[in-house]
């Protein structure tokens, strides 16, 4: 879906949205809450990396449950996702490309088997719902089902991991504990997981002194838009009570992130449970960001709790 434009994008997005309803997402809340508690129950007494112990498993296990695939394959899903999204980074090499191709092949083979099973025996999961989704007599093909599941895994996991890590870092540094909806939105605005996305120019247009022609590829700097002083007063300051225009981290228009409601739900629950259970959590080492572009996340988040 990320690479398609109308009319193919319109058809595919409409079919996916029939499965990705607000009711489906809201129904995940109790499972996500319990998952967060279960992960926290396993936190060690010694300092540990919150990214691997919490920020990574919350979204990848949630996606596994949503799709209806075994949770014990979460490590494989995580490995495949990391290899595939590396293709979007500026440090791309032939080795990274080969790893991404291998991961996409492995994941496609994995999903093809589950789709075949669900075509015969539907269940209460997203794969079954996507199979049943229909728009004007058209259904998703097997290849469309596979690529959609890959998109949901990559986008639903990678961005949420980074946002959860970045947000926890900021909350710890500023000694903020109250997790409101406004606080979650400020986390997404202030330190987003994706700073840039490319798009195509549909028609000739001039913005300021810059002329764009149909067919030009442009880079939308989402991270910069989130710090626009004309829109957000004192934009570099983290303000958990900030209100006003919505952040640009989920994109906009026909490509607005399908998974935005799920991401917001996961972040709200995961942060709320984390700070309720671990109010005395503290950083034990200065966090550092990965030296990659254009994803934006931490290399580790070492913390300790009593």
PDB file of C-alpha atoms in Angstrom:
ATOM      1  CA  UNK A   1       0.000   0.000   0.000  1.00  0.00           C
ATOM      2  CA  UNK A   2       2.858   2.403   0.763  1.00  0.00           C
ATOM      3  CA  UNK A   3       4.064   2.342  -2.845  1.00  0.00           C
ATOM      4  CA  UNK A   4       0.698   2.328  -4.644  1.00  0.00           C
ATOM      5  CA  UNK A   5      -1.377   5.248  -5.879  1.00  0.00           C
ATOM      6  CA  UNK A   6      -5.056   5.396  -6.967  1.00  0.00           C
ATOM      7  CA  UNK A   7      -6.919   3.531  -8.253  1.00  0.00           C
ATOM      8  CA  UNK A   8      -5.042   0.421  -7.008  1.00  0.00           C
ATOM      9  CA  UNK A   9      -4.290   2.046  -3.658  1.00  0.00           C
ATOM     10  CA  UNK A  10      -7.941   3.063  -3.201  1.00  0.00           C
ATOM     11  CA  UNK A  11      -9.170  -0.509  -3.710  1.00  0.00           C
ATOM     12  CA  UNK A  12      -6.542  -2.117  -1.464  1.00  0.00           C
ATOM     13  CA  UNK A  13      -6.893   0.402   1.376  1.00  0.00           C
ATOM     14  CA  UNK A  14     -10.691   0.088   1.344  1.00  0.00           C
ATOM     15  CA  UNK A  15     -10.428  -3.688   1.699  1.00  0.00           C
ATOM     16  CA  UNK A  16      -7.893  -3.449   4.529  1.00  0.00           C
ATOM     17  CA  UNK A  17      -9.952  -0.850   6.410  1.00  0.00           C
ATOM     18  CA  UNK A  18     -12.896  -3.259   6.403  1.00  0.00           C
ATOM     19  CA  UNK A  19     -10.763  -5.550   8.546  1.00  0.00           C
ATOM     20  CA  UNK A  20      -8.870  -2.908  10.524  1.00  0.00           C
ATOM     21  CA  UNK A  21     -11.889  -1.405  12.282  1.00  0.00           C
ATOM     22  CA  UNK A  22     -11.913   0.640  15.484  1.00  0.00           C
ATOM     23  CA  UNK A  23     -13.898  -2.158  17.148  1.00  0.00           C
ATOM     24  CA  UNK A  24     -11.202  -4.702  16.239  1.00  0.00           C
ATOM     25  CA  UNK A  25      -8.474  -2.462  17.659  1.00  0.00           C
ATOM     26  CA  UNK A  26     -10.376  -1.556  20.839  1.00  0.00           C
ATOM     27  CA  UNK A  27     -10.979  -5.253  21.552  1.00  0.00           C
ATOM     28  CA  UNK A  28      -7.206  -5.742  21.855  1.00  0.00           C
ATOM     29  CA  UNK A  29      -6.929  -3.481  24.925  1.00  0.00           C
ATOM     30  CA  UNK A  30      -7.336  -6.191  27.623  1.00  0.00           C
ATOM     31  CA  UNK A  31      -4.800  -8.452  25.871  1.00  0.00           C
ATOM     32  CA  UNK A  32      -2.262  -5.642  25.518  1.00  0.00           C
ATOM     33  CA  UNK A  33      -2.715  -4.696  29.188  1.00  0.00           C
ATOM     34  CA  UNK A  34      -2.170  -8.270  30.351  1.00  0.00           C
ATOM     35  CA  UNK A  35       0.851  -8.656  28.066  1.00  0.00           C
ATOM     36  CA  UNK A  36       2.443  -5.540  29.594  1.00  0.00           C
ATOM     37  CA  UNK A  37       1.907  -6.881  33.118  1.00  0.00           C
ATOM     38  CA  UNK A  38       3.339 -10.275  32.154  1.00  0.00           C
ATOM     39  CA  UNK A  39       6.480  -8.681  30.694  1.00  0.00           C
ATOM     40  CA  UNK A  40       6.967  -6.450  33.753  1.00  0.00           C
ATOM     41  CA  UNK A  41       6.615  -9.492  36.025  1.00  0.00           C
ATOM     42  CA  UNK A  42       9.749 -10.847  34.336  1.00  0.00           C
ATOM     43  CA  UNK A  43      11.859  -7.705  34.758  1.00  0.00           C
ATOM     44  CA  UNK A  44      15.188  -8.560  36.462  1.00  0.00           C
ATOM     45  CA  UNK A  45      16.398  -6.988  39.703  1.00  0.00           C
ATOM     46  CA  UNK A  46      19.659  -5.846  38.084  1.00  0.00           C
ATOM     47  CA  UNK A  47      19.815  -3.034  35.478  1.00  0.00           C
ATOM     48  CA  UNK A  48      18.462  -4.179  32.099  1.00  0.00           C
ATOM     49  CA  UNK A  49      17.646  -2.948  28.580  1.00  0.00           C
ATOM     50  CA  UNK A  50      14.014  -1.849  28.489  1.00  0.00           C
ATOM     51  CA  UNK A  51      13.977  -2.000  24.680  1.00  0.00           C
ATOM     52  CA  UNK A  52      14.510  -5.754  24.498  1.00  0.00           C
ATOM     53  CA  UNK A  53      12.584  -6.548  27.688  1.00  0.00           C
ATOM     54  CA  UNK A  54       9.510  -4.414  26.956  1.00  0.00           C
ATOM     55  CA  UNK A  55       9.477  -2.027  23.991  1.00  0.00           C
ATOM     56  CA  UNK A  56      10.171  -4.744  21.401  1.00  0.00           C
ATOM     57  CA  UNK A  57       7.932  -7.600  22.617  1.00  0.00           C
ATOM     58  CA  UNK A  58       4.818  -5.477  23.249  1.00  0.00           C
ATOM     59  CA  UNK A  59       4.183  -4.526  19.593  1.00  0.00           C
ATOM     60  CA  UNK A  60       5.525  -7.690  17.941  1.00  0.00           C
ATOM     61  CA  UNK A  61       3.448 -10.023  20.139  1.00  0.00           C
ATOM     62  CA  UNK A  62       0.412  -7.772  19.658  1.00  0.00           C
ATOM     63  CA  UNK A  63       0.809  -7.983  15.873  1.00  0.00           C
ATOM     64  CA  UNK A  64       1.211 -11.768  16.085  1.00  0.00           C
ATOM     65  CA  UNK A  65      -2.026 -11.992  18.071  1.00  0.00           C
ATOM     66  CA  UNK A  66      -3.800  -9.627  15.706  1.00  0.00           C
ATOM     67  CA  UNK A  67      -2.765 -11.623  12.645  1.00  0.00           C
ATOM     68  CA  UNK A  68      -3.491 -14.916  14.378  1.00  0.00           C
ATOM     69  CA  UNK A  69      -0.022 -16.476  14.071  1.00  0.00           C
ATOM     70  CA  UNK A  70       1.741 -18.313  16.936  1.00  0.00           C
ATOM     71  CA  UNK A  71       3.364 -16.064  19.526  1.00  0.00           C
ATOM     72  CA  UNK A  72       6.296 -18.444  19.753  1.00  0.00           C
ATOM     73  CA  UNK A  73       7.295 -17.201  16.301  1.00  0.00           C
ATOM     74  CA  UNK A  74       7.656 -13.642  17.626  1.00  0.00           C
ATOM     75  CA  UNK A  75      11.459 -13.852  17.480  1.00  0.00           C
ATOM     76  CA  UNK A  76      11.268 -14.828  13.798  1.00  0.00           C
ATOM     77  CA  UNK A  77       8.808 -12.010  13.083  1.00  0.00           C
ATOM     78  CA  UNK A  78      11.121  -9.548  14.818  1.00  0.00           C
ATOM     79  CA  UNK A  79      14.168 -10.795  12.908  1.00  0.00           C
ATOM     80  CA  UNK A  80      12.364 -10.674   9.554  1.00  0.00           C
ATOM     81  CA  UNK A  81      10.990  -7.203  10.254  1.00  0.00           C
ATOM     82  CA  UNK A  82      14.388  -5.783  11.220  1.00  0.00           C
ATOM     83  CA  UNK A  83      15.965  -7.192   8.058  1.00  0.00           C
ATOM     84  CA  UNK A  84      13.239  -5.875   5.764  1.00  0.00           C
ATOM     85  CA  UNK A  85      13.007  -2.336   7.124  1.00  0.00           C
ATOM     86  CA  UNK A  86      16.793  -1.965   6.837  1.00  0.00           C
ATOM     87  CA  UNK A  87      16.112  -1.476   3.113  1.00  0.00           C
ATOM     88  CA  UNK A  88      14.678   1.958   3.945  1.00  0.00           C
ATOM     89  CA  UNK A  89      17.854   3.210   5.592  1.00  0.00           C
ATOM     90  CA  UNK A  90      20.574   5.324   4.019  1.00  0.00           C
ATOM     91  CA  UNK A  91      23.251   2.788   5.007  1.00  0.00           C
ATOM     92  CA  UNK A  92      21.856   0.186   2.601  1.00  0.00           C
ATOM     93  CA  UNK A  93      24.459  -2.241   1.220  1.00  0.00           C
ATOM     94  CA  UNK A  94      24.311  -5.366  -1.008  1.00  0.00           C
ATOM     95  CA  UNK A  95      24.504  -7.461   2.174  1.00  0.00           C
ATOM     96  CA  UNK A  96      21.533  -5.623   3.707  1.00  0.00           C
ATOM     97  CA  UNK A  97      19.589  -6.066   0.454  1.00  0.00           C
ATOM     98  CA  UNK A  98      20.329  -9.802   0.400  1.00  0.00           C
ATOM     99  CA  UNK A  99      19.225 -10.177   4.024  1.00  0.00           C
ATOM    100  CA  UNK A 100      16.016  -8.265   3.289  1.00  0.00           C
ATOM    101  CA  UNK A 101      15.233 -10.479   0.288  1.00  0.00           C
ATOM    102  CA  UNK A 102      15.820 -13.617   2.357  1.00  0.00           C
ATOM    103  CA  UNK A 103      13.626 -12.295   5.177  1.00  0.00           C
ATOM    104  CA  UNK A 104      10.789 -11.326   2.833  1.00  0.00           C
ATOM    105  CA  UNK A 105      10.954 -14.771   1.204  1.00  0.00           C
ATOM    106  CA  UNK A 106      10.889 -16.544   4.574  1.00  0.00           C
ATOM    107  CA  UNK A 107       8.033 -14.392   5.846  1.00  0.00           C
ATOM    108  CA  UNK A 108       6.048 -14.851   2.603  1.00  0.00           C
ATOM    109  CA  UNK A 109       6.420 -18.639   2.817  1.00  0.00           C
ATOM    110  CA  UNK A 110       5.391 -18.538   6.481  1.00  0.00           C
ATOM    111  CA  UNK A 111       2.290 -16.437   5.756  1.00  0.00           C
ATOM    112  CA  UNK A 112       1.290 -18.397   2.647  1.00  0.00           C
ATOM    113  CA  UNK A 113       0.828 -21.513   4.761  1.00  0.00           C
ATOM    114  CA  UNK A 114      -1.330 -19.732   7.329  1.00  0.00           C
ATOM    115  CA  UNK A 115      -3.444 -18.060   4.647  1.00  0.00           C
ATOM    116  CA  UNK A 116      -4.148 -21.461   3.074  1.00  0.00           C
ATOM    117  CA  UNK A 117      -5.261 -22.795   6.456  1.00  0.00           C
ATOM    118  CA  UNK A 118      -7.477 -19.796   7.179  1.00  0.00           C
ATOM    119  CA  UNK A 119      -9.134 -19.988   3.759  1.00  0.00           C
ATOM    120  CA  UNK A 120     -10.386 -23.448   4.786  1.00  0.00           C
ATOM    121  CA  UNK A 121     -10.946 -22.813   8.503  1.00  0.00           C
ATOM    122  CA  UNK A 122     -11.552 -19.123   9.323  1.00  0.00           C
ATOM    123  CA  UNK A 123     -10.838 -17.938  12.861  1.00  0.00           C
ATOM    124  CA  UNK A 124     -11.247 -14.769  14.892  1.00  0.00           C
ATOM    125  CA  UNK A 125      -8.093 -13.081  13.587  1.00  0.00           C
ATOM    126  CA  UNK A 126      -7.044 -10.429  11.098  1.00  0.00           C
ATOM    127  CA  UNK A 127      -5.932 -12.892   8.420  1.00  0.00           C
ATOM    128  CA  UNK A 128      -9.424 -14.440   8.345  1.00  0.00           C
ATOM    129  CA  UNK A 129     -11.032 -10.993   8.307  1.00  0.00           C
ATOM    130  CA  UNK A 130      -8.797  -9.837   5.449  1.00  0.00           C
ATOM    131  CA  UNK A 131      -9.688 -12.973   3.480  1.00  0.00           C
ATOM    132  CA  UNK A 132     -13.391 -12.258   3.979  1.00  0.00           C
ATOM    133  CA  UNK A 133     -13.121  -8.535   3.198  1.00  0.00           C
ATOM    134  CA  UNK A 134     -14.784  -7.616  -0.068  1.00  0.00           C
ATOM    135  CA  UNK A 135     -15.302  -4.355  -1.958  1.00  0.00           C
ATOM    136  CA  UNK A 136     -17.598  -4.248  -5.013  1.00  0.00           C
ATOM    137  CA  UNK A 137     -17.155  -7.962  -5.583  1.00  0.00           C
ATOM    138  CA  UNK A 138     -13.352  -7.882  -5.299  1.00  0.00           C
ATOM    139  CA  UNK A 139     -11.253  -9.598  -2.659  1.00  0.00           C
ATOM    140  CA  UNK A 140      -7.581  -9.499  -1.745  1.00  0.00           C
ATOM    141  CA  UNK A 141      -5.386 -11.896  -3.683  1.00  0.00           C
ATOM    142  CA  UNK A 142      -2.977 -14.145  -1.800  1.00  0.00           C
ATOM    143  CA  UNK A 143      -0.045 -11.894  -2.759  1.00  0.00           C
ATOM    144  CA  UNK A 144      -1.969  -8.823  -1.561  1.00  0.00           C
ATOM    145  CA  UNK A 145      -2.743 -10.587   1.721  1.00  0.00           C
ATOM    146  CA  UNK A 146       0.939 -11.431   2.200  1.00  0.00           C
ATOM    147  CA  UNK A 147       2.230  -7.938   1.411  1.00  0.00           C
ATOM    148  CA  UNK A 148      -0.435  -6.394   3.659  1.00  0.00           C
ATOM    149  CA  UNK A 149       0.597  -8.651   6.551  1.00  0.00           C
ATOM    150  CA  UNK A 150       4.243  -7.732   5.944  1.00  0.00           C
ATOM    151  CA  UNK A 151       3.304  -4.036   6.008  1.00  0.00           C
ATOM    152  CA  UNK A 152       1.352  -4.454   9.243  1.00  0.00           C
ATOM    153  CA  UNK A 153       4.264  -6.287  10.827  1.00  0.00           C
ATOM    154  CA  UNK A 154       6.951  -3.829   9.728  1.00  0.00           C
ATOM    155  CA  UNK A 155       5.053  -0.592  10.247  1.00  0.00           C
ATOM    156  CA  UNK A 156       3.196  -1.805  13.331  1.00  0.00           C
ATOM    157  CA  UNK A 157       6.307  -3.070  15.030  1.00  0.00           C
ATOM    158  CA  UNK A 158       9.257  -0.893  14.027  1.00  0.00           C
ATOM    159  CA  UNK A 159       7.688   2.516  14.594  1.00  0.00           C
ATOM    160  CA  UNK A 160       6.005   1.547  17.869  1.00  0.00           C
ATOM    161  CA  UNK A 161       9.230   0.135  19.334  1.00  0.00           C
ATOM    162  CA  UNK A 162      11.093   3.369  18.614  1.00  0.00           C
ATOM    163  CA  UNK A 163       8.276   5.597  19.875  1.00  0.00           C
ATOM    164  CA  UNK A 164       7.912   3.593  23.074  1.00  0.00           C
ATOM    165  CA  UNK A 165      11.659   3.783  23.692  1.00  0.00           C
ATOM    166  CA  UNK A 166      11.980   7.453  22.780  1.00  0.00           C
ATOM    167  CA  UNK A 167       8.952   8.363  24.861  1.00  0.00           C
ATOM    168  CA  UNK A 168      10.063   6.451  27.952  1.00  0.00           C
ATOM    169  CA  UNK A 169      13.482   8.122  27.736  1.00  0.00           C
ATOM    170  CA  UNK A 170      11.898  11.572  27.648  1.00  0.00           C
ATOM    171  CA  UNK A 171       9.482  10.830  30.501  1.00  0.00           C
ATOM    172  CA  UNK A 172      12.316   9.518  32.689  1.00  0.00           C
ATOM    173  CA  UNK A 173      14.582  12.475  31.917  1.00  0.00           C
ATOM    174  CA  UNK A 174      11.828  14.958  32.764  1.00  0.00           C
ATOM    175  CA  UNK A 175      10.406  12.982  35.679  1.00  0.00           C
ATOM    176  CA  UNK A 176       6.926  12.808  34.189  1.00  0.00           C
ATOM    177  CA  UNK A 177       4.644   9.963  35.243  1.00  0.00           C
ATOM    178  CA  UNK A 178       1.059  10.875  34.294  1.00  0.00           C
ATOM    179  CA  UNK A 179       0.261   9.189  30.960  1.00  0.00           C
ATOM    180  CA  UNK A 180      -2.658  11.005  29.355  1.00  0.00           C
ATOM    181  CA  UNK A 181      -3.807  10.974  25.737  1.00  0.00           C
ATOM    182  CA  UNK A 182      -2.242  14.422  25.322  1.00  0.00           C
ATOM    183  CA  UNK A 183       1.054  13.109  26.694  1.00  0.00           C
ATOM    184  CA  UNK A 184       1.057  10.246  24.160  1.00  0.00           C
ATOM    185  CA  UNK A 185       0.401  12.682  21.308  1.00  0.00           C
ATOM    186  CA  UNK A 186       3.253  14.895  22.507  1.00  0.00           C
ATOM    187  CA  UNK A 187       5.607  11.900  22.560  1.00  0.00           C
ATOM    188  CA  UNK A 188       4.654  11.116  18.954  1.00  0.00           C
ATOM    189  CA  UNK A 189       5.222  14.752  17.951  1.00  0.00           C
ATOM    190  CA  UNK A 190       8.330  15.529  19.965  1.00  0.00           C
ATOM    191  CA  UNK A 191      10.482  12.477  19.153  1.00  0.00           C
ATOM    192  CA  UNK A 192       8.888  10.529  16.271  1.00  0.00           C
ATOM    193  CA  UNK A 193      10.251   7.211  14.979  1.00  0.00           C
ATOM    194  CA  UNK A 194      10.281   8.196  11.315  1.00  0.00           C
ATOM    195  CA  UNK A 195      11.619  11.578  10.219  1.00  0.00           C
ATOM    196  CA  UNK A 196      11.135  11.345   6.465  1.00  0.00           C
ATOM    197  CA  UNK A 197       8.964   9.706   3.842  1.00  0.00           C
ATOM    198  CA  UNK A 198       9.034  10.154   0.079  1.00  0.00           C
ATOM    199  CA  UNK A 199       6.084  10.962  -2.152  1.00  0.00           C
ATOM    200  CA  UNK A 200       5.429  11.791  -5.807  1.00  0.00           C
ATOM    201  CA  UNK A 201       4.226  15.115  -7.260  1.00  0.00           C
ATOM    202  CA  UNK A 202       0.909  14.682  -9.097  1.00  0.00           C
ATOM    203  CA  UNK A 203       0.804  18.043 -10.867  1.00  0.00           C
ATOM    204  CA  UNK A 204       3.025  21.061 -11.473  1.00  0.00           C
ATOM    205  CA  UNK A 205       2.962  23.381  -8.478  1.00  0.00           C
ATOM    206  CA  UNK A 206       4.978  26.187  -6.926  1.00  0.00           C
ATOM    207  CA  UNK A 207       5.452  26.540  -3.159  1.00  0.00           C
ATOM    208  CA  UNK A 208       7.337  29.678  -2.217  1.00  0.00           C
ATOM    209  CA  UNK A 209      10.326  29.910  -4.528  1.00  0.00           C
ATOM    210  CA  UNK A 210      10.385  26.191  -5.305  1.00  0.00           C
ATOM    211  CA  UNK A 211       8.762  24.776  -8.425  1.00  0.00           C
ATOM    212  CA  UNK A 212       7.753  21.111  -8.526  1.00  0.00           C
ATOM    213  CA  UNK A 213       6.884  19.241 -11.710  1.00  0.00           C
ATOM    214  CA  UNK A 214       4.618  16.242 -12.146  1.00  0.00           C
ATOM    215  CA  UNK A 215       6.661  13.084 -11.557  1.00  0.00           C
ATOM    216  CA  UNK A 216       9.164  14.684  -9.156  1.00  0.00           C
ATOM    217  CA  UNK A 217       9.929  12.698  -6.033  1.00  0.00           C
ATOM    218  CA  UNK A 218       9.968  14.748  -2.851  1.00  0.00           C
ATOM    219  CA  UNK A 219      10.988  14.001   0.714  1.00  0.00           C
ATOM    220  CA  UNK A 220       8.402  14.956   3.330  1.00  0.00           C
ATOM    221  CA  UNK A 221      10.347  15.849   6.480  1.00  0.00           C
ATOM    222  CA  UNK A 222       7.815  14.778   9.088  1.00  0.00           C
ATOM    223  CA  UNK A 223      10.220  15.381  11.968  1.00  0.00           C
ATOM    224  CA  UNK A 224      10.760  18.989  10.877  1.00  0.00           C
ATOM    225  CA  UNK A 225       7.026  19.584  10.376  1.00  0.00           C
ATOM    226  CA  UNK A 226       6.462  18.447  13.964  1.00  0.00           C
ATOM    227  CA  UNK A 227       8.828  21.220  15.125  1.00  0.00           C
ATOM    228  CA  UNK A 228       7.327  24.011  13.004  1.00  0.00           C
ATOM    229  CA  UNK A 229       7.292  27.144  15.224  1.00  0.00           C
ATOM    230  CA  UNK A 230       4.443  28.583  13.158  1.00  0.00           C
ATOM    231  CA  UNK A 231       2.246  25.707  14.312  1.00  0.00           C
ATOM    232  CA  UNK A 232       3.622  24.616  17.701  1.00  0.00           C
ATOM    233  CA  UNK A 233       4.622  27.268  20.257  1.00  0.00           C
ATOM    234  CA  UNK A 234       8.093  26.578  21.688  1.00  0.00           C
ATOM    235  CA  UNK A 235       8.283  23.422  19.527  1.00  0.00           C
ATOM    236  CA  UNK A 236      11.523  22.025  20.987  1.00  0.00           C
ATOM    237  CA  UNK A 237       9.982  21.839  24.471  1.00  0.00           C
ATOM    238  CA  UNK A 238       8.264  18.619  25.558  1.00  0.00           C
ATOM    239  CA  UNK A 239       4.860  19.621  26.911  1.00  0.00           C
ATOM    240  CA  UNK A 240       2.672  16.668  28.026  1.00  0.00           C
ATOM    241  CA  UNK A 241      -0.362  18.978  28.230  1.00  0.00           C
ATOM    242  CA  UNK A 242       0.083  20.454  24.742  1.00  0.00           C
ATOM    243  CA  UNK A 243      -3.043  20.806  22.622  1.00  0.00           C
ATOM    244  CA  UNK A 244      -3.629  22.091  19.127  1.00  0.00           C
ATOM    245  CA  UNK A 245      -2.945  20.753  15.623  1.00  0.00           C
ATOM    246  CA  UNK A 246      -2.324  17.038  15.267  1.00  0.00           C
ATOM    247  CA  UNK A 247       1.243  15.878  14.757  1.00  0.00           C
ATOM    248  CA  UNK A 248       2.403  14.813  11.288  1.00  0.00           C
ATOM    249  CA  UNK A 249       4.070  11.558  12.360  1.00  0.00           C
ATOM    250  CA  UNK A 250       1.348   9.374  10.845  1.00  0.00           C
ATOM    251  CA  UNK A 251       1.466  11.152   7.489  1.00  0.00           C
ATOM    252  CA  UNK A 252      -1.653  12.556   5.904  1.00  0.00           C
ATOM    253  CA  UNK A 253      -4.159  12.356   3.076  1.00  0.00           C
ATOM    254  CA  UNK A 254      -4.842   9.040   1.380  1.00  0.00           C
ATOM    255  CA  UNK A 255      -1.655   7.569   2.871  1.00  0.00           C
ATOM    256  CA  UNK A 256      -2.486   8.407   6.489  1.00  0.00           C
ATOM    257  CA  UNK A 257      -1.274   5.477   8.602  1.00  0.00           C
ATOM    258  CA  UNK A 258      -3.879   2.702   8.764  1.00  0.00           C
ATOM    259  CA  UNK A 259      -2.392   1.518  12.048  1.00  0.00           C
ATOM    260  CA  UNK A 260      -2.515   4.870  13.869  1.00  0.00           C
ATOM    261  CA  UNK A 261      -5.338   3.792  16.248  1.00  0.00           C
ATOM    262  CA  UNK A 262      -3.430   0.624  17.176  1.00  0.00           C
ATOM    263  CA  UNK A 263      -0.179   2.530  17.724  1.00  0.00           C
ATOM    264  CA  UNK A 264      -1.902   5.060  19.993  1.00  0.00           C
ATOM    265  CA  UNK A 265      -3.613   2.288  21.958  1.00  0.00           C
ATOM    266  CA  UNK A 266      -0.382   0.331  22.447  1.00  0.00           C
ATOM    267  CA  UNK A 267       1.580   3.406  23.511  1.00  0.00           C
ATOM    268  CA  UNK A 268      -1.064   4.572  25.973  1.00  0.00           C
ATOM    269  CA  UNK A 269      -1.451   1.173  27.629  1.00  0.00           C
ATOM    270  CA  UNK A 270       2.251   0.242  27.594  1.00  0.00           C
ATOM    271  CA  UNK A 271       3.382   3.547  29.143  1.00  0.00           C
ATOM    272  CA  UNK A 272       0.505   3.685  31.617  1.00  0.00           C
ATOM    273  CA  UNK A 273       1.140   0.157  32.917  1.00  0.00           C
ATOM    274  CA  UNK A 274       4.927   0.629  32.922  1.00  0.00           C
ATOM    275  CA  UNK A 275       4.937   3.742  35.090  1.00  0.00           C
ATOM    276  CA  UNK A 276       2.130   2.503  37.332  1.00  0.00           C
ATOM    277  CA  UNK A 277       4.062  -0.687  38.071  1.00  0.00           C
ATOM    278  CA  UNK A 278       7.543   0.896  38.101  1.00  0.00           C
ATOM    279  CA  UNK A 279       7.154   4.451  39.460  1.00  0.00           C
ATOM    280  CA  UNK A 280      10.762   4.522  40.710  1.00  0.00           C
ATOM    281  CA  UNK A 281      12.323   3.376  37.422  1.00  0.00           C
ATOM    282  CA  UNK A 282      15.490   5.305  36.583  1.00  0.00           C
ATOM    283  CA  UNK A 283      18.063   5.498  33.805  1.00  0.00           C
ATOM    284  CA  UNK A 284      21.382   3.804  34.587  1.00  0.00           C
ATOM    285  CA  UNK A 285      23.267   5.011  31.492  1.00  0.00           C
ATOM    286  CA  UNK A 286      22.847   7.915  29.042  1.00  0.00           C
ATOM    287  CA  UNK A 287      20.684   6.685  26.123  1.00  0.00           C
ATOM    288  CA  UNK A 288      22.033   7.124  22.605  1.00  0.00           C
ATOM    289  CA  UNK A 289      20.242   7.147  19.263  1.00  0.00           C
ATOM    290  CA  UNK A 290      21.098   4.781  16.422  1.00  0.00           C
ATOM    291  CA  UNK A 291      23.331   6.319  13.769  1.00  0.00           C
ATOM    292  CA  UNK A 292      20.927   5.485  10.937  1.00  0.00           C
ATOM    293  CA  UNK A 293      18.603   7.408   8.674  1.00  0.00           C
ATOM    294  CA  UNK A 294      15.696   7.796   8.411  1.00  0.00           C
ATOM    295  CA  UNK A 295      14.422   5.700  11.310  1.00  0.00           C
ATOM    296  CA  UNK A 296      14.947   7.416  14.648  1.00  0.00           C
ATOM    297  CA  UNK A 297      15.295   5.300  17.752  1.00  0.00           C
ATOM    298  CA  UNK A 298      17.568   4.326  20.606  1.00  0.00           C
ATOM    299  CA  UNK A 299      20.288   1.676  20.495  1.00  0.00           C
ATOM    300  CA  UNK A 300      19.400   0.732  24.074  1.00  0.00           C
ATOM    301  CA  UNK A 301      17.575   2.014  27.148  1.00  0.00           C
ATOM    302  CA  UNK A 302      19.309   0.795  30.304  1.00  0.00           C
ATOM    303  CA  UNK A 303      17.141   1.181  33.402  1.00  0.00           C
ATOM    304  CA  UNK A 304      16.833  -0.103  36.933  1.00  0.00           C
ATOM    305  CA  UNK A 305      13.831  -0.548  39.239  1.00  0.00           C
ATOM    306  CA  UNK A 306      13.511  -1.307  42.922  1.00  0.00           C
TER     307      UNK A 306
END
